[in-house]
Structures are given as structure tokens and as C-alpha cells.
Amino acid sequence: MSTVIAMAGKGGVGKTTVSALILRYFTRHVQSPVLAIDADPNSNLGETLGMTIEKTVGDIREDFMRDPQGVPSGMDKILYLEMLMNQVLIENKNFDLLVMGRQEGQGCYCMVNNILNRFADELENNYKYMLVDNEAGMEHLSRRTSGKVDMLLMVTDYALRGLRAVGRINGLLDDLKLDVRQKGLVVNRAPDKLSQAFLDEVAQIGVPLLCTIPQDDNLLEFDMERRSMLELPDDSPAVLAVNDLMEKAIKVKA
């Protein structure tokens, strides 16, 4: 089974940025297969990595539901869907990317979802690490058959609104029946010193503070120029912060 690292947090706090920085760490420091899953309906992870996404798992699901009889003659529909899943898996030298895509339309998707989720679980066995850039509601994580998350990184920006969203997510974990081995807080776009009011709120939530990522002009520059965050310089403050997170808090090993 993969070591699963997943993001959680409200929209706009920087989950995708943190995911991209973690992937950068993997590409530079870990010589092992990594599967990245973009489970956010906005599907921005590929963009931050300088990749073009042509088709998603959501597209497969929608196409199948529009024409469920379109399976080639003589082919089992489960094998057909798994074949399509392989086609949307984007393979790279140091990691592969699977984009879940948009939310479902009307109608019952249970059968298709079950097949796709089962395939994703089987796919996971081929990788040493799996990184999930998750949507705020964590539906994708809750659908996984194993329900195992080795490290859940709850991301917030430096605002009480984002931090209170982390508190609500933390309160949902038992209801989602996720097997979360470890969890921790990541504060994105953080100042040099966190205020006492912010720290008091962190203490009340009860999630350990693992990492603060400082404001980093490189991130805005790379975003404006549509450059891959995998190419960020080694001395970038955000890169250094996430590298430290991976080596000390998560203890990733090659």
C-alpha cells in the first residue's frame, strides 16, 4: 500500500500550492514512484505543474452516463472503464497525475463511481507515495475503499476563517470513517510571527502546528508567468519550508 498524504482545507487557502511544493520535493529528493491525485473539482494542480489536462475521470464518468451502451462489442464494461482510466493517467518521469475532474450531473452514478474508485485503489498499490490535493468536503477521501490516510495536512492561510474551517473538518473525521494515522496544520502565507489570538485558536482546535509557509514572491511570479512550480529555485522561502516539513514532520524516505 502507498503512503498517503492528503490535503484538506477551505477553498483559496493554498492547498494546491502546498501539493505542488510537496511534488517538487518528491521530484528532487525521492527516487520512487509517486501518484498525485487532483481531487478538487477546480482541477488546478496540473496548471501549477505546467501541464495541460485534456481529459479527467469526471469526463469518463459523464461520457459513460450519456452513452452507457457505447462499450465496444464483446468487452466487459468494467474492463472498458478501467481502460479509459489508464488513458487519463498522465505519466511523468518522477510522478504520475490523475485528475478527478468536475462534479457529477444528475442521475445515479453509484455503479460508475464504485468501478472508478476501485480502480484508483488498485492503482495506488503501484506507488510508494500517493498525494491527494483534496476538495474542501473530502468526498474523494471518504469514497476510497481503504479509508487510510497516513498524513492529513490541514491547510489554512493566516486568517481565522480558514483556521475555523480546519476545525470543522477535524470534527468531521470520525463521521467520514477515515483511518487518519497522523494529522497536522500547515499555515500558508504566514507572517514571521503568528499572533497570540491565532495560536489560541490553533490550541482550541487541537491539531498540531507542523509548518508555516511564509509569503513568497516567487509563487506569484511563477503563477503570473504560468511557469511550473517544479522549477522554483532551491532557496525559495516556500520551498525551504515545505522541504523541512517533508523531512522532519512527515519523515519521507527515498
Short mmCIF file of C-alpha atoms in Angstrom, two decimals:
data_model
loop_
_atom_site.label_atom_id
_atom_site.label_comp_id
_atom_site.label_asym_id
_atom_site.label_seq_id
_atom_site.Cartn_x
_atom_site.Cartn_y
_atom_site.Cartn_z
CA MET A 1 0.00 0.00 0.00
CA SER A 2 1.08 3.58 -0.67
CA THR A 3 1.92 6.09 1.99
CA VAL A 4 -0.99 8.50 1.55
CA ILE A 5 -0.52 12.24 2.15
CA ALA A 6 -3.70 14.29 1.71
CA MET A 7 -4.63 17.97 1.81
CA ALA A 8 -7.74 19.44 3.45
CA GLY A 9 -8.96 23.00 3.98
CA LYS A 10 -11.33 25.64 2.65
CA GLY A 11 -11.03 26.92 -0.89
CA GLY A 12 -8.41 29.55 -1.61
CA VAL A 13 -6.05 28.84 1.29
CA GLY A 14 -3.32 27.28 -0.87
CA LYS A 15 -3.87 23.50 -0.78
CA THR A 16 -2.85 23.18 -4.43
CA THR A 17 0.27 25.30 -3.88
CA VAL A 18 1.30 23.09 -0.95
CA SER A 19 0.62 19.99 -3.07
CA ALA A 20 2.81 21.33 -5.87
CA LEU A 21 5.62 22.12 -3.41
CA ILE A 22 5.41 18.60 -1.98
CA LEU A 23 5.62 17.17 -5.50
CA ARG A 24 8.65 19.36 -6.12
CA TYR A 25 10.24 17.81 -3.03
CA PHE A 26 9.44 14.32 -4.30
CA THR A 27 10.95 15.02 -7.74
CA ARG A 28 14.19 16.29 -6.20
CA HIS A 29 14.67 14.01 -3.19
CA VAL A 30 12.71 10.76 -3.55
CA GLN A 31 13.58 8.26 -6.27
CA SER A 32 10.38 6.26 -6.11
CA PRO A 33 7.04 6.19 -7.94
CA VAL A 34 4.58 8.87 -6.77
CA LEU A 35 0.92 9.20 -7.73
CA ALA A 36 -0.64 12.67 -7.44
CA ILE A 37 -4.43 12.86 -7.48
CA ASP A 38 -6.13 16.17 -8.15
CA ALA A 39 -9.46 15.56 -6.42
CA ASP A 40 -10.56 19.19 -6.41
CA PRO A 41 -13.35 19.90 -8.96
CA ASN A 42 -11.48 23.09 -9.92
CA SER A 43 -8.58 20.89 -11.09
CA ASN A 44 -5.75 23.41 -10.75
CA LEU A 45 -2.87 21.13 -9.77
CA GLY A 46 -1.84 20.33 -13.33
CA GLU A 47 -1.75 24.03 -14.13
CA THR A 48 0.64 24.77 -11.27
CA LEU A 49 2.88 21.98 -12.58
CA GLY A 50 2.91 23.42 -16.12
CA MET A 51 0.85 20.53 -17.52
CA THR A 52 -2.09 20.51 -19.94
CA ILE A 53 -5.03 18.37 -18.83
CA GLU A 54 -7.03 17.06 -21.78
CA LYS A 55 -9.38 14.61 -20.04
CA THR A 56 -10.36 13.77 -16.48
CA VAL A 57 -12.01 10.92 -14.60
CA GLY A 58 -15.11 13.15 -14.46
CA ASP A 59 -15.14 13.29 -18.26
CA ILE A 60 -15.05 9.47 -18.42
CA ARG A 61 -17.94 9.26 -15.99
CA GLU A 62 -20.05 11.79 -17.88
CA ASP A 63 -19.32 10.21 -21.28
CA PHE A 64 -20.28 6.78 -19.99
CA MET A 65 -23.51 8.03 -18.41
CA ARG A 66 -24.50 9.77 -21.66
CA ASP A 67 -23.94 6.59 -23.67
CA PRO A 68 -23.84 3.51 -21.39
CA GLN A 69 -24.30 1.29 -24.42
CA GLY A 70 -21.17 2.63 -26.09
CA VAL A 71 -18.95 -0.15 -24.73
CA PRO A 72 -17.20 -1.93 -27.64
CA SER A 73 -18.84 -5.19 -28.63
CA GLY A 74 -17.56 -8.15 -26.64
CA MET A 75 -15.85 -6.02 -23.96
CA ASP A 76 -16.89 -6.08 -20.31
CA LYS A 77 -17.95 -2.59 -19.19
CA ILE A 78 -15.73 -2.79 -16.09
CA LEU A 79 -12.67 -3.53 -18.24
CA TYR A 80 -13.76 -0.74 -20.61
CA LEU A 81 -13.89 1.84 -17.82
CA GLU A 82 -10.54 0.69 -16.46
CA MET A 83 -9.05 1.05 -19.94
CA LEU A 84 -10.34 4.62 -20.10
CA MET A 85 -8.89 5.33 -16.65
CA ASN A 86 -5.46 4.26 -17.88
CA GLN A 87 -5.82 6.69 -20.76
CA VAL A 88 -6.36 9.71 -18.47
CA LEU A 89 -3.44 8.80 -16.20
CA ILE A 90 -0.71 11.32 -17.09
CA GLU A 91 2.72 9.70 -16.76
CA ASN A 92 5.84 11.70 -15.97
CA LYS A 93 9.43 10.80 -15.15
CA ASN A 94 9.12 11.31 -11.39
CA PHE A 95 5.37 11.18 -10.76
CA ASP A 96 2.06 10.37 -12.40
CA LEU A 97 -1.04 12.55 -12.21
CA LEU A 98 -4.71 11.55 -12.14
CA VAL A 99 -7.26 14.37 -12.33
CA MET A 100 -10.70 13.56 -10.93
CA GLY A 101 -12.44 16.50 -12.62
CA ARG A 102 -15.80 18.13 -12.23
CA GLN A 103 -18.67 17.09 -10.02
CA GLU A 104 -21.38 14.74 -11.22
CA GLY A 105 -24.50 15.81 -13.05
CA GLN A 106 -27.97 14.45 -12.46
CA GLY A 107 -28.67 10.74 -12.23
CA CYS A 108 -27.27 7.77 -10.35
CA TYR A 109 -23.51 7.38 -10.68
CA CYS A 110 -23.11 4.74 -7.99
CA MET A 111 -22.05 1.90 -10.27
CA VAL A 112 -19.61 4.00 -12.27
CA ASN A 113 -18.18 5.61 -9.14
CA ASN A 114 -17.66 2.25 -7.50
CA ILE A 115 -15.74 0.98 -10.51
CA LEU A 116 -13.59 4.10 -10.76
CA ASN A 117 -12.88 4.18 -7.03
CA ARG A 118 -11.93 0.52 -7.06
CA PHE A 119 -9.55 1.14 -9.95
CA ALA A 120 -7.98 4.09 -8.11
CA ASP A 121 -7.45 1.87 -5.07
CA GLU A 122 -5.79 -0.79 -7.23
CA LEU A 123 -3.67 1.87 -8.93
CA GLU A 124 -2.46 3.04 -5.53
CA ASN A 125 -0.67 -0.27 -4.98
CA ASN A 126 1.78 0.60 -7.78
CA TYR A 127 3.17 3.64 -5.98
CA LYS A 128 5.25 4.18 -2.87
CA TYR A 129 3.58 7.53 -2.20
CA MET A 130 0.18 8.95 -3.08
CA LEU A 131 -0.54 12.67 -2.75
CA VAL A 132 -4.15 13.86 -2.80
CA ASP A 133 -4.99 17.51 -3.43
CA ASN A 134 -8.47 17.28 -1.98
CA GLU A 135 -11.63 19.35 -2.17
CA ALA A 136 -12.89 21.05 0.99
CA GLY A 137 -15.56 18.43 1.70
CA MET A 138 -13.14 15.47 1.43
CA GLU A 139 -15.67 13.40 -0.52
CA HIS A 140 -12.95 11.70 -2.54
CA LEU A 141 -11.10 10.54 0.57
CA SER A 142 -14.29 9.21 2.13
CA ARG A 143 -15.04 7.16 -1.00
CA ARG A 144 -11.73 5.33 -1.00
CA THR A 145 -12.13 1.67 -0.15
CA SER A 146 -9.25 1.55 2.34
CA GLY A 147 -10.09 4.85 4.04
CA LYS A 148 -6.41 5.07 5.07
CA VAL A 149 -4.63 8.41 5.24
CA ASP A 150 -1.12 8.33 6.67
CA MET A 151 -0.81 12.11 6.99
CA LEU A 152 -3.67 14.59 6.66
CA LEU A 153 -2.33 18.11 6.18
CA MET A 154 -4.97 20.67 7.10
CA VAL A 155 -4.08 23.85 5.27
CA THR A 156 -5.13 27.37 6.22
CA ASP A 157 -3.98 30.82 5.32
CA TYR A 158 -3.26 33.37 8.04
CA ALA A 159 -6.93 34.06 8.80
CA LEU A 160 -9.29 32.85 11.48
CA ARG A 161 -11.89 31.95 8.83
CA GLY A 162 -9.56 29.41 7.26
CA LEU A 163 -8.48 28.14 10.65
CA ARG A 164 -12.08 27.62 11.79
CA ALA A 165 -12.73 25.67 8.59
CA VAL A 166 -9.89 23.38 9.68
CA GLY A 167 -11.68 22.96 13.00
CA ARG A 168 -14.89 21.90 11.24
CA ILE A 169 -13.00 19.46 9.01
CA ASN A 170 -11.28 17.99 12.05
CA GLY A 171 -14.67 17.44 13.64
CA LEU A 172 -15.89 15.55 10.55
CA LEU A 173 -13.15 12.92 10.51
CA ASP A 174 -14.95 10.41 12.71
CA ASP A 175 -18.16 10.72 10.67
CA LEU A 176 -16.23 10.09 7.44
CA LYS A 177 -14.77 6.89 8.93
CA LEU A 178 -11.30 7.74 7.71
CA ASP A 179 -8.33 5.95 9.22
CA VAL A 180 -6.11 9.01 9.73
CA ARG A 181 -2.78 7.95 11.22
CA GLN A 182 -1.42 11.48 11.68
CA LYS A 183 -2.72 14.98 11.10
CA GLY A 184 -1.20 18.41 11.26
CA LEU A 185 -1.78 22.07 10.48
CA VAL A 186 0.02 23.97 7.72
CA VAL A 187 -0.27 27.77 7.75
CA ASN A 188 0.22 29.22 4.28
CA ARG A 189 1.23 32.84 3.58
CA ALA A 190 2.21 33.19 7.22
CA PRO A 191 3.92 36.22 8.79
CA ASP A 192 7.23 35.89 10.64
CA LYS A 193 5.36 35.64 13.94
CA LEU A 194 1.86 34.24 14.47
CA SER A 195 -0.39 36.32 16.71
CA GLN A 196 -1.44 35.01 20.10
CA ALA A 197 -5.09 35.08 19.02
CA PHE A 198 -4.25 32.83 16.10
CA LEU A 199 -2.22 30.46 18.29
CA ASP A 200 -5.02 30.33 20.85
CA GLU A 201 -7.41 29.23 18.09
CA VAL A 202 -4.92 26.57 16.98
CA ALA A 203 -4.74 25.25 20.54
CA GLN A 204 -8.53 25.13 20.76
CA ILE A 205 -8.81 23.09 17.55
CA GLY A 206 -6.26 20.62 18.85
CA VAL A 207 -4.40 19.93 15.58
CA PRO A 208 -0.60 20.19 15.94
CA LEU A 209 1.06 23.01 14.02
CA LEU A 210 3.58 21.37 11.67
CA CYS A 211 4.63 24.09 9.28
CA THR A 212 4.36 27.78 8.47
CA ILE A 213 4.96 28.76 4.85
CA PRO A 214 6.00 32.41 4.51
CA GLN A 215 4.86 34.85 1.89
CA ASP A 216 6.94 34.09 -1.19
CA ASP A 217 7.03 36.46 -4.17
CA ASN A 218 8.33 33.62 -6.32
CA LEU A 219 4.94 31.89 -6.13
CA LEU A 220 3.08 34.90 -7.52
CA GLU A 221 5.69 35.44 -10.21
CA PHE A 222 5.57 31.82 -11.35
CA ASP A 223 1.77 31.89 -11.36
CA MET A 224 1.61 35.07 -13.43
CA GLU A 225 4.12 33.65 -15.91
CA ARG A 226 2.40 30.23 -15.96
CA ARG A 227 5.63 28.53 -15.01
CA SER A 228 5.75 25.17 -13.28
CA MET A 229 6.30 25.30 -9.54
CA LEU A 230 8.55 22.28 -10.01
CA GLU A 231 11.09 24.80 -11.33
CA LEU A 232 11.07 27.07 -8.26
CA PRO A 233 14.61 27.91 -7.06
CA ASP A 234 16.08 25.90 -4.21
CA ASP A 235 16.32 28.98 -1.98
CA SER A 236 12.67 29.95 -2.40
CA PRO A 237 11.24 30.50 1.13
CA ALA A 238 8.16 28.37 0.41
CA VAL A 239 10.33 25.56 -0.97
CA LEU A 240 12.55 25.58 2.10
CA ALA A 241 9.54 25.47 4.44
CA VAL A 242 7.92 22.51 2.68
CA ASN A 243 11.24 20.66 2.38
CA ASP A 244 11.60 20.97 6.14
CA LEU A 245 8.03 19.71 6.60
CA MET A 246 8.70 16.64 4.48
CA GLU A 247 11.98 15.76 6.14
CA LYS A 248 11.03 16.33 9.76
CA ALA A 249 7.29 16.13 10.26
CA ILE A 250 6.33 13.59 7.60
CA LYS A 251 9.73 11.85 7.53
CA VAL A 252 9.61 10.88 3.88
CA LYS A 253 12.31 8.41 2.90
CA ALA A 254 13.75 7.61 -0.50
#
